[in-house]
mmCIF file of C-alpha atoms in Angstrom:
data_model
loop_
_atom_site.group_PDB
_atom_site.id
_atom_site.type_symbol
_atom_site.label_atom_id
_atom_site.label_comp_id
_atom_site.label_asym_id
_atom_site.label_seq_id
_atom_site.Cartn_x
_atom_site.Cartn_y
_atom_site.Cartn_z
ATOM 1 C CA UNK A 1 -0.151 -0.046 -0.452
ATOM 2 C CA UNK A 2 2.506 2.183 0.537
ATOM 3 C CA UNK A 3 4.002 2.368 -2.536
ATOM 4 C CA UNK A 4 1.135 4.113 -4.157
ATOM 5 C CA UNK A 5 0.354 7.761 -4.045
ATOM 6 C CA UNK A 6 -3.031 8.214 -2.314
ATOM 7 C CA UNK A 7 -6.009 10.253 -3.378
ATOM 8 C CA UNK A 8 -8.607 10.811 0.120
ATOM 9 C CA UNK A 9 -12.295 11.546 -1.023
ATOM 10 C CA UNK A 10 -15.529 12.126 1.136
ATOM 11 C CA UNK A 11 -19.072 10.935 0.395
ATOM 12 C CA UNK A 12 -21.500 11.568 2.838
ATOM 13 C CA UNK A 13 -20.834 11.232 5.990
ATOM 14 C CA UNK A 14 -18.079 8.636 5.101
ATOM 15 C CA UNK A 15 -13.820 8.809 4.262
ATOM 16 C CA UNK A 16 -11.521 6.851 2.290
ATOM 17 C CA UNK A 17 -8.258 6.109 0.980
ATOM 18 C CA UNK A 18 -7.392 4.692 -2.839
ATOM 19 C CA UNK A 19 -4.427 4.582 -5.455
ATOM 20 C CA UNK A 20 -4.558 8.211 -7.179
ATOM 21 C CA UNK A 21 -4.967 7.189 -11.278
ATOM 22 C CA UNK A 22 -5.117 8.922 -14.619
ATOM 23 C CA UNK A 23 -8.656 7.373 -15.955
ATOM 24 C CA UNK A 24 -11.123 5.254 -14.332
ATOM 25 C CA UNK A 25 -11.226 1.568 -15.953
ATOM 26 C CA UNK A 26 -11.193 -2.027 -14.330
ATOM 27 C CA UNK A 27 -7.712 -1.581 -15.394
ATOM 28 C CA UNK A 28 -7.230 0.998 -12.064
ATOM 29 C CA UNK A 29 -5.173 -1.017 -9.321
ATOM 30 C CA UNK A 30 -8.220 -0.193 -6.878
ATOM 31 C CA UNK A 31 -11.753 0.575 -9.156
ATOM 32 C CA UNK A 32 -13.351 3.949 -7.237
ATOM 33 C CA UNK A 33 -15.612 5.965 -9.982
ATOM 34 C CA UNK A 34 -16.176 9.406 -9.148
ATOM 35 C CA UNK A 35 -19.191 9.504 -11.418
ATOM 36 C CA UNK A 36 -20.806 6.799 -9.368
ATOM 37 C CA UNK A 37 -21.487 9.229 -6.279
ATOM 38 C CA UNK A 38 -25.110 9.745 -6.960
ATOM 39 C CA UNK A 39 -25.841 6.265 -7.731
ATOM 40 C CA UNK A 40 -24.146 4.776 -4.235
ATOM 41 C CA UNK A 41 -26.021 8.300 -2.800
ATOM 42 C CA UNK A 42 -29.772 6.883 -4.038
ATOM 43 C CA UNK A 43 -28.273 3.521 -2.749
ATOM 44 C CA UNK A 44 -27.715 4.799 0.802
ATOM 45 C CA UNK A 45 -31.663 6.108 0.919
ATOM 46 C CA UNK A 46 -33.311 2.663 -0.897
ATOM 47 C CA UNK A 47 -31.496 0.305 1.922
ATOM 48 C CA UNK A 48 -32.253 2.614 4.478
ATOM 49 C CA UNK A 49 -35.938 2.682 3.116
ATOM 50 C CA UNK A 50 -35.620 -1.242 3.079
ATOM 51 C CA UNK A 51 -34.232 -1.919 6.823
ATOM 52 C CA UNK A 52 -37.368 0.638 8.138
ATOM 53 C CA UNK A 53 -39.929 -1.466 6.128
ATOM 54 C CA UNK A 54 -37.840 -4.452 7.572
ATOM 55 C CA UNK A 55 -37.793 -2.589 11.044
ATOM 56 C CA UNK A 56 -35.091 -5.010 12.342
ATOM 57 C CA UNK A 57 -31.274 -4.983 11.695
ATOM 58 C CA UNK A 58 -30.407 -6.129 8.112
ATOM 59 C CA UNK A 59 -27.124 -7.573 6.484
ATOM 60 C CA UNK A 60 -25.625 -6.360 3.399
ATOM 61 C CA UNK A 61 -23.306 -7.986 0.729
ATOM 62 C CA UNK A 62 -21.424 -5.634 -1.609
ATOM 63 C CA UNK A 63 -20.539 -8.277 -4.262
ATOM 64 C CA UNK A 64 -17.858 -5.821 -6.245
ATOM 65 C CA UNK A 65 -16.161 -4.143 -2.907
ATOM 66 C CA UNK A 66 -13.162 -1.970 -5.385
ATOM 67 C CA UNK A 67 -12.093 0.762 -2.609
ATOM 68 C CA UNK A 68 -14.731 -0.758 -0.281
ATOM 69 C CA UNK A 69 -16.958 2.571 -0.601
ATOM 70 C CA UNK A 70 -20.169 1.433 -1.269
ATOM 71 C CA UNK A 71 -20.491 -1.434 1.412
ATOM 72 C CA UNK A 72 -18.204 0.987 4.026
ATOM 73 C CA UNK A 73 -20.864 3.895 3.284
ATOM 74 C CA UNK A 74 -23.892 1.362 4.050
ATOM 75 C CA UNK A 75 -22.773 0.750 7.503
ATOM 76 C CA UNK A 76 -21.265 4.067 8.335
ATOM 77 C CA UNK A 77 -23.963 5.506 7.006
ATOM 78 C CA UNK A 78 -27.460 3.501 7.296
ATOM 79 C CA UNK A 79 -29.454 2.913 10.462
ATOM 80 C CA UNK A 80 -30.103 -1.063 11.623
ATOM 81 C CA UNK A 81 -27.346 -2.583 9.754
ATOM 82 C CA UNK A 82 -25.888 -5.523 11.457
ATOM 83 C CA UNK A 83 -23.626 -7.010 9.461
ATOM 84 C CA UNK A 84 -21.740 -5.790 5.607
ATOM 85 C CA UNK A 85 -19.983 -8.122 4.011
ATOM 86 C CA UNK A 86 -17.876 -6.750 0.969
ATOM 87 C CA UNK A 87 -16.093 -9.077 -1.465
ATOM 88 C CA UNK A 88 -13.728 -8.722 -4.227
ATOM 89 C CA UNK A 89 -11.031 -10.821 -5.642
ATOM 90 C CA UNK A 90 -8.271 -8.299 -6.070
ATOM 91 C CA UNK A 91 -5.425 -9.185 -2.779
ATOM 92 C CA UNK A 92 -4.804 -5.214 -3.525
ATOM 93 C CA UNK A 93 -8.696 -4.464 -3.056
ATOM 94 C CA UNK A 94 -9.027 -6.373 0.086
ATOM 95 C CA UNK A 95 -6.136 -4.310 1.816
ATOM 96 C CA UNK A 96 -8.084 -1.014 0.817
ATOM 97 C CA UNK A 97 -11.176 -1.939 1.960
ATOM 98 C CA UNK A 98 -9.688 -3.301 5.325
ATOM 99 C CA UNK A 99 -7.728 0.243 4.917
ATOM 100 C CA UNK A 100 -11.067 2.181 4.568
ATOM 101 C CA UNK A 101 -13.283 0.544 7.538
ATOM 102 C CA UNK A 102 -10.460 1.340 9.574
ATOM 103 C CA UNK A 103 -10.030 4.768 8.486
ATOM 104 C CA UNK A 104 -14.125 5.409 9.535
ATOM 105 C CA UNK A 105 -13.427 3.604 13.202
ATOM 106 C CA UNK A 106 -16.445 0.675 11.687
ATOM 107 C CA UNK A 107 -17.052 -2.768 13.077
ATOM 108 C CA UNK A 108 -19.293 -5.782 11.796
ATOM 109 C CA UNK A 109 -17.716 -5.820 8.223
ATOM 110 C CA UNK A 110 -16.198 -8.878 7.177
ATOM 111 C CA UNK A 111 -13.431 -8.563 4.039
ATOM 112 C CA UNK A 112 -13.875 -11.929 1.682
ATOM 113 C CA UNK A 113 -11.389 -12.464 -1.480
ATOM 114 C CA UNK A 114 -13.626 -14.731 -3.729
ATOM 115 C CA UNK A 115 -14.997 -14.972 -7.119
ATOM 116 C CA UNK A 116 -18.571 -13.067 -7.145
ATOM 117 C CA UNK A 117 -20.968 -16.190 -7.899
ATOM 118 C CA UNK A 118 -18.561 -18.832 -5.872
ATOM 119 C CA UNK A 119 -19.093 -16.313 -2.438
ATOM 120 C CA UNK A 120 -22.969 -15.508 -3.377
ATOM 121 C CA UNK A 121 -23.664 -19.730 -3.743
ATOM 122 C CA UNK A 122 -21.039 -20.530 -0.348
ATOM 123 C CA UNK A 123 -23.332 -17.901 1.300
ATOM 124 C CA UNK A 124 -27.108 -19.090 0.255
ATOM 125 C CA UNK A 125 -30.035 -17.201 2.395
ATOM 126 C CA UNK A 126 -27.390 -14.825 4.188
ATOM 127 C CA UNK A 127 -28.596 -11.598 2.829
ATOM 128 C CA UNK A 128 -30.729 -9.072 3.530
ATOM 129 C CA UNK A 129 -29.423 -6.759 0.573
ATOM 130 C CA UNK A 130 -27.795 -8.122 -2.145
ATOM 131 C CA UNK A 131 -25.650 -5.232 -4.441
ATOM 132 C CA UNK A 132 -24.172 -6.292 -7.640
ATOM 133 C CA UNK A 133 -22.579 -3.153 -9.163
ATOM 134 C CA UNK A 134 -19.625 -4.439 -11.299
ATOM 135 C CA UNK A 135 -18.017 -3.177 -14.221
ATOM 136 C CA UNK A 136 -19.540 -4.097 -17.834
ATOM 137 C CA UNK A 137 -22.693 -6.456 -17.537
ATOM 138 C CA UNK A 138 -24.017 -7.913 -14.574
ATOM 139 C CA UNK A 139 -25.315 -11.116 -16.112
ATOM 140 C CA UNK A 140 -23.035 -13.654 -15.015
ATOM 141 C CA UNK A 141 -23.792 -13.005 -11.828
ATOM 142 C CA UNK A 142 -27.858 -13.295 -11.541
ATOM 143 C CA UNK A 143 -27.789 -17.383 -11.861
ATOM 144 C CA UNK A 144 -25.968 -17.129 -7.956
ATOM 145 C CA UNK A 145 -27.744 -13.816 -6.908
ATOM 146 C CA UNK A 146 -31.700 -15.877 -7.880
ATOM 147 C CA UNK A 147 -30.034 -18.966 -5.923
ATOM 148 C CA UNK A 148 -29.335 -16.976 -2.736
ATOM 149 C CA UNK A 149 -31.339 -14.516 -2.920
ATOM 150 C CA UNK A 150 -34.069 -14.710 0.424
ATOM 151 C CA UNK A 151 -37.574 -14.238 0.802
ATOM 152 C CA UNK A 152 -38.224 -10.218 1.003
ATOM 153 C CA UNK A 153 -35.001 -9.297 0.501
ATOM 154 C CA UNK A 154 -33.540 -6.831 -1.885
ATOM 155 C CA UNK A 155 -31.315 -7.067 -4.993
ATOM 156 C CA UNK A 156 -30.105 -3.952 -6.328
ATOM 157 C CA UNK A 157 -28.559 -4.455 -9.667
ATOM 158 C CA UNK A 158 -25.964 -2.482 -11.925
ATOM 159 C CA UNK A 159 -25.424 -2.421 -15.957
ATOM 160 C CA UNK A 160 -23.069 -0.471 -17.741
ATOM 161 C CA UNK A 161 -23.325 -2.116 -20.525
ATOM 162 C CA UNK A 162 -25.654 0.302 -21.954
ATOM 163 C CA UNK A 163 -24.591 0.019 -25.480
ATOM 164 C CA UNK A 164 -25.746 -3.700 -25.779
ATOM 165 C CA UNK A 165 -29.169 -2.859 -23.924
ATOM 166 C CA UNK A 166 -29.558 -0.008 -25.801
ATOM 167 C CA UNK A 167 -29.234 -1.436 -29.672
ATOM 168 C CA UNK A 168 -26.319 -0.254 -30.573
ATOM 169 C CA UNK A 169 -24.724 -3.858 -30.545
ATOM 170 C CA UNK A 170 -27.710 -6.093 -30.573
ATOM 171 C CA UNK A 171 -25.420 -9.268 -30.640
ATOM 172 C CA UNK A 172 -23.788 -8.842 -27.085
ATOM 173 C CA UNK A 173 -27.393 -8.351 -25.641
ATOM 174 C CA UNK A 174 -28.754 -11.137 -27.046
ATOM 175 C CA UNK A 175 -25.914 -12.930 -25.811
ATOM 176 C CA UNK A 176 -25.892 -11.474 -22.432
ATOM 177 C CA UNK A 177 -29.308 -10.812 -21.215
ATOM 178 C CA UNK A 178 -30.924 -13.365 -24.269
ATOM 179 C CA UNK A 179 -33.480 -10.804 -25.530
ATOM 180 C CA UNK A 180 -33.256 -8.315 -28.710
ATOM 181 C CA UNK A 181 -33.212 -5.063 -28.139
ATOM 182 C CA UNK A 182 -33.887 -1.765 -30.322
ATOM 183 C CA UNK A 183 -32.523 1.565 -30.721
ATOM 184 C CA UNK A 184 -35.211 3.831 -31.160
ATOM 185 C CA UNK A 185 -35.589 7.176 -29.231
ATOM 186 C CA UNK A 186 -37.212 5.131 -25.957
ATOM 187 C CA UNK A 187 -33.795 2.728 -25.972
ATOM 188 C CA UNK A 188 -32.647 3.700 -22.707
ATOM 189 C CA UNK A 189 -35.961 2.243 -21.086
ATOM 190 C CA UNK A 190 -36.568 -0.568 -23.047
ATOM 191 C CA UNK A 191 -32.860 -1.136 -22.034
ATOM 192 C CA UNK A 192 -34.392 -1.262 -18.559
ATOM 193 C CA UNK A 193 -36.842 -3.538 -19.192
ATOM 194 C CA UNK A 194 -34.635 -6.133 -21.010
ATOM 195 C CA UNK A 195 -32.133 -5.871 -17.712
ATOM 196 C CA UNK A 196 -35.647 -6.168 -15.151
ATOM 197 C CA UNK A 197 -36.998 -8.831 -17.349
ATOM 198 C CA UNK A 198 -33.298 -11.013 -17.782
ATOM 199 C CA UNK A 199 -33.913 -10.247 -13.208
ATOM 200 C CA UNK A 200 -37.091 -11.991 -13.553
ATOM 201 C CA UNK A 201 -36.580 -14.554 -15.885
ATOM 202 C CA UNK A 202 -33.067 -16.183 -14.173
ATOM 203 C CA UNK A 203 -34.594 -15.581 -10.794
ATOM 204 C CA UNK A 204 -37.867 -17.996 -11.964
ATOM 205 C CA UNK A 205 -35.606 -21.096 -12.138
ATOM 206 C CA UNK A 206 -35.596 -20.953 -8.223
ATOM 207 C CA UNK A 207 -39.531 -20.024 -7.919
ATOM 208 C CA UNK A 208 -38.297 -16.390 -6.971
ATOM 209 C CA UNK A 209 -40.071 -13.455 -8.609
ATOM 210 C CA UNK A 210 -39.230 -9.504 -8.598
ATOM 211 C CA UNK A 211 -41.441 -6.845 -7.751
ATOM 212 C CA UNK A 212 -39.405 -3.515 -9.438
ATOM 213 C CA UNK A 213 -39.120 -0.675 -6.025
ATOM 214 C CA UNK A 214 -37.021 1.651 -8.425
ATOM 215 C CA UNK A 215 -35.249 1.842 -11.886
ATOM 216 C CA UNK A 216 -33.223 4.445 -13.145
ATOM 217 C CA UNK A 217 -31.168 5.048 -16.369
ATOM 218 C CA UNK A 218 -28.082 7.794 -15.720
ATOM 219 C CA UNK A 219 -25.167 8.794 -17.782
ATOM 220 C CA UNK A 220 -23.715 5.830 -18.721
ATOM 221 C CA UNK A 221 -25.194 3.209 -16.460
ATOM 222 C CA UNK A 222 -28.708 1.508 -15.376
ATOM 223 C CA UNK A 223 -29.714 0.807 -12.415
ATOM 224 C CA UNK A 224 -32.679 -1.340 -11.014
ATOM 225 C CA UNK A 225 -34.289 -2.138 -6.813
ATOM 226 C CA UNK A 226 -35.712 -5.278 -7.075
ATOM 227 C CA UNK A 227 -37.710 -6.685 -3.836
ATOM 228 C CA UNK A 228 -37.299 -10.582 -4.369
ATOM 229 C CA UNK A 229 -40.668 -12.730 -3.465
ATOM 230 C CA UNK A 230 -40.918 -16.619 -2.692
ATOM 231 C CA UNK A 231 -43.456 -18.892 -4.649
ATOM 232 C CA UNK A 232 -43.977 -21.039 -7.846
ATOM 233 C CA UNK A 233 -47.368 -19.741 -8.268
ATOM 234 C CA UNK A 234 -46.737 -16.468 -7.526
ATOM 235 C CA UNK A 235 -43.719 -16.556 -9.827
ATOM 236 C CA UNK A 236 -45.908 -17.790 -12.511
ATOM 237 C CA UNK A 237 -47.801 -15.174 -12.146
ATOM 238 C CA UNK A 238 -45.623 -12.229 -12.517
ATOM 239 C CA UNK A 239 -43.599 -13.952 -15.357
ATOM 240 C CA UNK A 240 -47.094 -12.544 -17.877
ATOM 241 C CA UNK A 241 -45.516 -9.271 -17.002
ATOM 242 C CA UNK A 242 -42.714 -10.359 -19.578
ATOM 243 C CA UNK A 243 -43.383 -9.780 -23.390
ATOM 244 C CA UNK A 244 -41.957 -7.727 -26.718
ATOM 245 C CA UNK A 245 -42.504 -4.369 -27.919
ATOM 246 C CA UNK A 246 -43.599 -3.881 -31.930
ATOM 247 C CA UNK A 247 -42.138 -0.728 -32.942
ATOM 248 C CA UNK A 248 -42.738 0.901 -36.146
ATOM 249 C CA UNK A 249 -39.815 3.213 -37.476
ATOM 250 C CA UNK A 250 -41.644 5.016 -40.118
ATOM 251 C CA UNK A 251 -44.465 6.358 -38.272
ATOM 252 C CA UNK A 252 -43.259 5.842 -35.005
ATOM 253 C CA UNK A 253 -46.129 3.955 -33.591
ATOM 254 C CA UNK A 254 -45.836 1.249 -30.884
ATOM 255 C CA UNK A 255 -47.380 -1.645 -29.241
ATOM 256 C CA UNK A 256 -46.985 -4.246 -26.305
ATOM 257 C CA UNK A 257 -47.486 -7.650 -25.962
ATOM 258 C CA UNK A 258 -47.390 -9.809 -22.901
ATOM 259 C CA UNK A 259 -46.165 -13.403 -22.898
ATOM 260 C CA UNK A 260 -42.840 -15.306 -23.590
ATOM 261 C CA UNK A 261 -44.290 -17.246 -26.341
ATOM 262 C CA UNK A 262 -47.055 -14.193 -27.354
ATOM 263 C CA UNK A 263 -47.194 -13.841 -31.330
ATOM 264 C CA UNK A 264 -46.616 -10.077 -31.999
ATOM 265 C CA UNK A 265 -48.195 -8.233 -34.786
ATOM 266 C CA UNK A 266 -45.630 -7.690 -38.447
ATOM 267 C CA UNK A 267 -47.553 -5.149 -39.761
ATOM 268 C CA UNK A 268 -48.036 -1.576 -38.645
ATOM 269 C CA UNK A 269 -51.556 -0.880 -38.236
ATOM 270 C CA UNK A 270 -50.962 3.009 -39.163
ATOM 271 C CA UNK A 271 -48.919 3.345 -41.972
ATOM 272 C CA UNK A 272 -48.360 -0.582 -43.318
ATOM 273 C CA UNK A 273 -44.666 -0.725 -42.445
ATOM 274 C CA UNK A 274 -43.122 -3.583 -41.118
ATOM 275 C CA UNK A 275 -43.044 -3.942 -37.410
ATOM 276 C CA UNK A 276 -39.777 -3.883 -35.349
ATOM 277 C CA UNK A 277 -39.539 -6.148 -32.303
ATOM 278 C CA UNK A 278 -38.014 -6.135 -29.354
ATOM 279 C CA UNK A 279 -37.688 -8.417 -26.083
ATOM 280 C CA UNK A 280 -38.351 -10.687 -24.582
ATOM 281 C CA UNK A 281 -38.394 -7.800 -21.360
ATOM 282 C CA UNK A 282 -40.654 -6.899 -18.196
ATOM 283 C CA UNK A 283 -43.848 -4.791 -19.073
ATOM 284 C CA UNK A 284 -44.476 -4.630 -15.468
ATOM 285 C CA UNK A 285 -44.476 -1.419 -13.453
ATOM 286 C CA UNK A 286 -40.511 0.096 -12.987
ATOM 287 C CA UNK A 287 -41.181 2.550 -10.504
ATOM 288 C CA UNK A 288 -43.270 2.263 -6.881
ATOM 289 C CA UNK A 289 -45.045 4.710 -5.616
ATOM 290 C CA UNK A 290 -44.804 4.706 -2.068
ATOM 291 C CA UNK A 291 -41.258 3.041 -2.095
ATOM 292 C CA UNK A 292 -39.668 6.133 -3.753
ATOM 293 C CA UNK A 293 -42.050 8.314 -2.034
ATOM 294 C CA UNK A 294 -40.085 7.053 0.997
ATOM 295 C CA UNK A 295 -37.062 7.152 -0.256
ATOM 296 C CA UNK A 296 -37.244 11.249 -0.947
ATOM 297 C CA UNK A 297 -38.611 11.691 2.820
ATOM 298 C CA UNK A 298 -35.680 9.786 4.073
ATOM 299 C CA UNK A 299 -33.175 12.139 1.936
ATOM 300 C CA UNK A 300 -34.505 14.833 4.878
ATOM 301 C CA UNK A 301 -32.505 12.718 7.328
ATOM 302 C CA UNK A 302 -29.308 12.161 5.104
ATOM 303 C CA UNK A 303 -26.099 14.289 4.406
ATOM 304 C CA UNK A 304 -25.349 13.147 0.875
ATOM 305 C CA UNK A 305 -23.238 15.599 -1.708
ATOM 306 C CA UNK A 306 -25.639 14.661 -5.127
ATOM 307 C CA UNK A 307 -29.288 15.764 -3.287
ATOM 308 C CA UNK A 308 -30.204 18.176 -5.558
ATOM 309 C CA UNK A 309 -29.531 15.924 -8.459
ATOM 310 C CA UNK A 310 -30.758 13.191 -6.409
ATOM 311 C CA UNK A 311 -34.079 14.754 -5.798
ATOM 312 C CA UNK A 312 -34.457 15.918 -9.343
ATOM 313 C CA UNK A 313 -34.394 12.228 -9.965
ATOM 314 C CA UNK A 314 -36.368 10.704 -7.920
ATOM 315 C CA UNK A 315 -39.465 12.940 -8.388
ATOM 316 C CA UNK A 316 -39.155 12.394 -11.931
ATOM 317 C CA UNK A 317 -39.359 8.746 -11.376
ATOM 318 C CA UNK A 318 -42.040 9.100 -8.631
ATOM 319 C CA UNK A 319 -44.494 11.270 -11.613
ATOM 320 C CA UNK A 320 -43.475 9.062 -14.454
ATOM 321 C CA UNK A 321 -44.919 5.920 -12.058
ATOM 322 C CA UNK A 322 -47.941 3.855 -13.504
ATOM 323 C CA UNK A 323 -47.464 5.563 -16.816
ATOM 324 C CA UNK A 324 -47.314 3.088 -19.876
ATOM 325 C CA UNK A 325 -44.715 1.349 -20.781
ATOM 326 C CA UNK A 326 -42.453 3.316 -23.926
ATOM 327 C CA UNK A 327 -42.512 7.486 -24.284
ATOM 328 C CA UNK A 328 -42.568 9.603 -26.989
ATOM 329 C CA UNK A 329 -40.377 11.998 -27.792
ATOM 330 C CA UNK A 330 -41.472 15.110 -29.369
ATOM 331 C CA UNK A 331 -38.804 16.272 -31.335
ATOM 332 C CA UNK A 332 -38.977 13.079 -33.055
ATOM 333 C CA UNK A 333 -42.317 12.960 -33.679
ATOM 334 C CA UNK A 334 -42.077 16.330 -35.363
ATOM 335 C CA UNK A 335 -39.245 15.482 -37.329
ATOM 336 C CA UNK A 336 -41.403 13.022 -39.005
ATOM 337 C CA UNK A 337 -44.258 15.398 -39.745
ATOM 338 C CA UNK A 338 -41.946 18.059 -40.463
ATOM 339 C CA UNK A 339 -43.584 21.021 -38.379
ATOM 340 C CA UNK A 340 -40.800 22.536 -35.344
ATOM 341 C CA UNK A 341 -41.761 21.183 -31.507
ATOM 342 C CA UNK A 342 -43.980 23.409 -29.481
ATOM 343 C CA UNK A 343 -43.139 23.505 -25.587
ATOM 344 C CA UNK A 344 -43.469 20.472 -23.737
ATOM 345 C CA UNK A 345 -45.350 21.738 -21.312
ATOM 346 C CA UNK A 346 -48.039 22.931 -23.609
ATOM 347 C CA UNK A 347 -48.177 19.840 -25.137
ATOM 348 C CA UNK A 348 -48.203 17.929 -21.521
ATOM 349 C CA UNK A 349 -51.603 20.883 -21.378
ATOM 350 C CA UNK A 350 -53.358 19.798 -24.464
ATOM 351 C CA UNK A 351 -53.026 16.046 -23.965
ATOM 352 C CA UNK A 352 -54.412 15.952 -20.577
ATOM 353 C CA UNK A 353 -57.388 18.691 -21.548
ATOM 354 C CA UNK A 354 -58.383 15.921 -24.212
ATOM 355 C CA UNK A 355 -58.694 13.264 -21.495
ATOM 356 C CA UNK A 356 -55.174 11.802 -21.647
ATOM 357 C CA UNK A 357 -52.696 11.200 -18.920
ATOM 358 C CA UNK A 358 -49.000 12.601 -20.181
ATOM 359 C CA UNK A 359 -46.315 13.181 -18.014
ATOM 360 C CA UNK A 360 -42.720 13.995 -18.239
ATOM 361 C CA UNK A 361 -39.908 10.908 -18.205
ATOM 362 C CA UNK A 362 -36.594 11.044 -16.231
ATOM 363 C CA UNK A 363 -35.037 9.106 -19.434
ATOM 364 C CA UNK A 364 -35.663 11.569 -22.002
ATOM 365 C CA UNK A 365 -36.035 15.258 -21.217
ATOM 366 C CA UNK A 366 -38.279 15.777 -24.724
ATOM 367 C CA UNK A 367 -40.353 12.298 -23.567
ATOM 368 C CA UNK A 368 -43.548 11.810 -22.664
ATOM 369 C CA UNK A 369 -45.240 9.593 -21.436
ATOM 370 C CA UNK A 370 -49.044 8.950 -22.205
ATOM 371 C CA UNK A 371 -52.015 6.661 -22.715
ATOM 372 C CA UNK A 372 -52.708 8.949 -26.118
ATOM 373 C CA UNK A 373 -52.900 7.503 -29.019
ATOM 374 C CA UNK A 374 -50.120 8.275 -31.558
ATOM 375 C CA UNK A 375 -52.698 9.965 -33.998
ATOM 376 C CA UNK A 376 -54.416 11.735 -30.912
ATOM 377 C CA UNK A 377 -50.580 13.191 -30.480
ATOM 378 C CA UNK A 378 -49.737 14.088 -34.048
ATOM 379 C CA UNK A 379 -52.988 16.424 -33.995
ATOM 380 C CA UNK A 380 -52.219 18.102 -31.017
ATOM 381 C CA UNK A 381 -48.963 18.731 -32.343
ATOM 382 C CA UNK A 382 -49.945 19.848 -35.878
ATOM 383 C CA UNK A 383 -52.822 22.077 -34.258
ATOM 384 C CA UNK A 384 -50.269 23.775 -31.664
ATOM 385 C CA UNK A 385 -47.819 24.596 -34.759
ATOM 386 C CA UNK A 386 -50.137 26.378 -36.702
#
């Protein structure tokens, strides 16, 4: 450790040290990503909200410890935490994890050096929270997480391979998530739904199912918070949320079809062009209103460096809860109509006045989630343009 020039940072109430390096990458001697501070701040609120729901001590697994920042913050900043288990296959990472535990004068934190999947399989049912935050795809570790996860536990999943999930590179998504993506204007939501669908299908092998409490797509990553429930009947029922999105790139029509083996439409009913299919993916809710409301209230009790940004994101997720799958990008529709785009608030007001629901979405600043048909939206845009 003495051979490295150390950098000291503070997040929340926690101070950590790690070797300085020029670029954030998996080649760094000990991994720490400053861009993920928002992710960690949101996790603090989510885990505290979950702990208060459970009303007991919770044990947490930080599967990819790196510098130890995540696991150390969990123990240091969340009330009602029992044991925290920090795992990393790197011996040097383990050294810095121990150093940072001592730096914050903490107890009941165990440091482990194991392959991530083996660590989960050797500790079945031990954790109330499993946090999978890898550099890249979480896909290889979700099977072991499904095996390990206990009833009513919380599974937190980060994916940074957004180019695959969003459809920029189709083959890696098919290979890693067994799902076909499509790069549309709402591709980040499609990516979240592919990730959630893969989690649901993977856990179903163990008669376990998911409830999505919170999801968000931010900068270079996607993040899910999943409540795990058990039972074959309940799991069978939950899998009815798996399905497909059919998209027309000509007129921007889209349709959702539930059912893993459901037949999907081939031809667009609006313009007669061939529809493109994406899936299988999750078509159920991807935000839980009650849980997010509790998280926002909990933010008053925590010291968080990214609080303003965090509250803006959480409030946006709260607003779009219970909305239909996919959204319309106003600019994309206006381009197809060859007209200029009116102000977003004006569009929302007109859709609401016509008896439909319309809300903004965190996925895209120019996006609207609505139950209005595409023809209605186009008519409103043309009318406002005049």
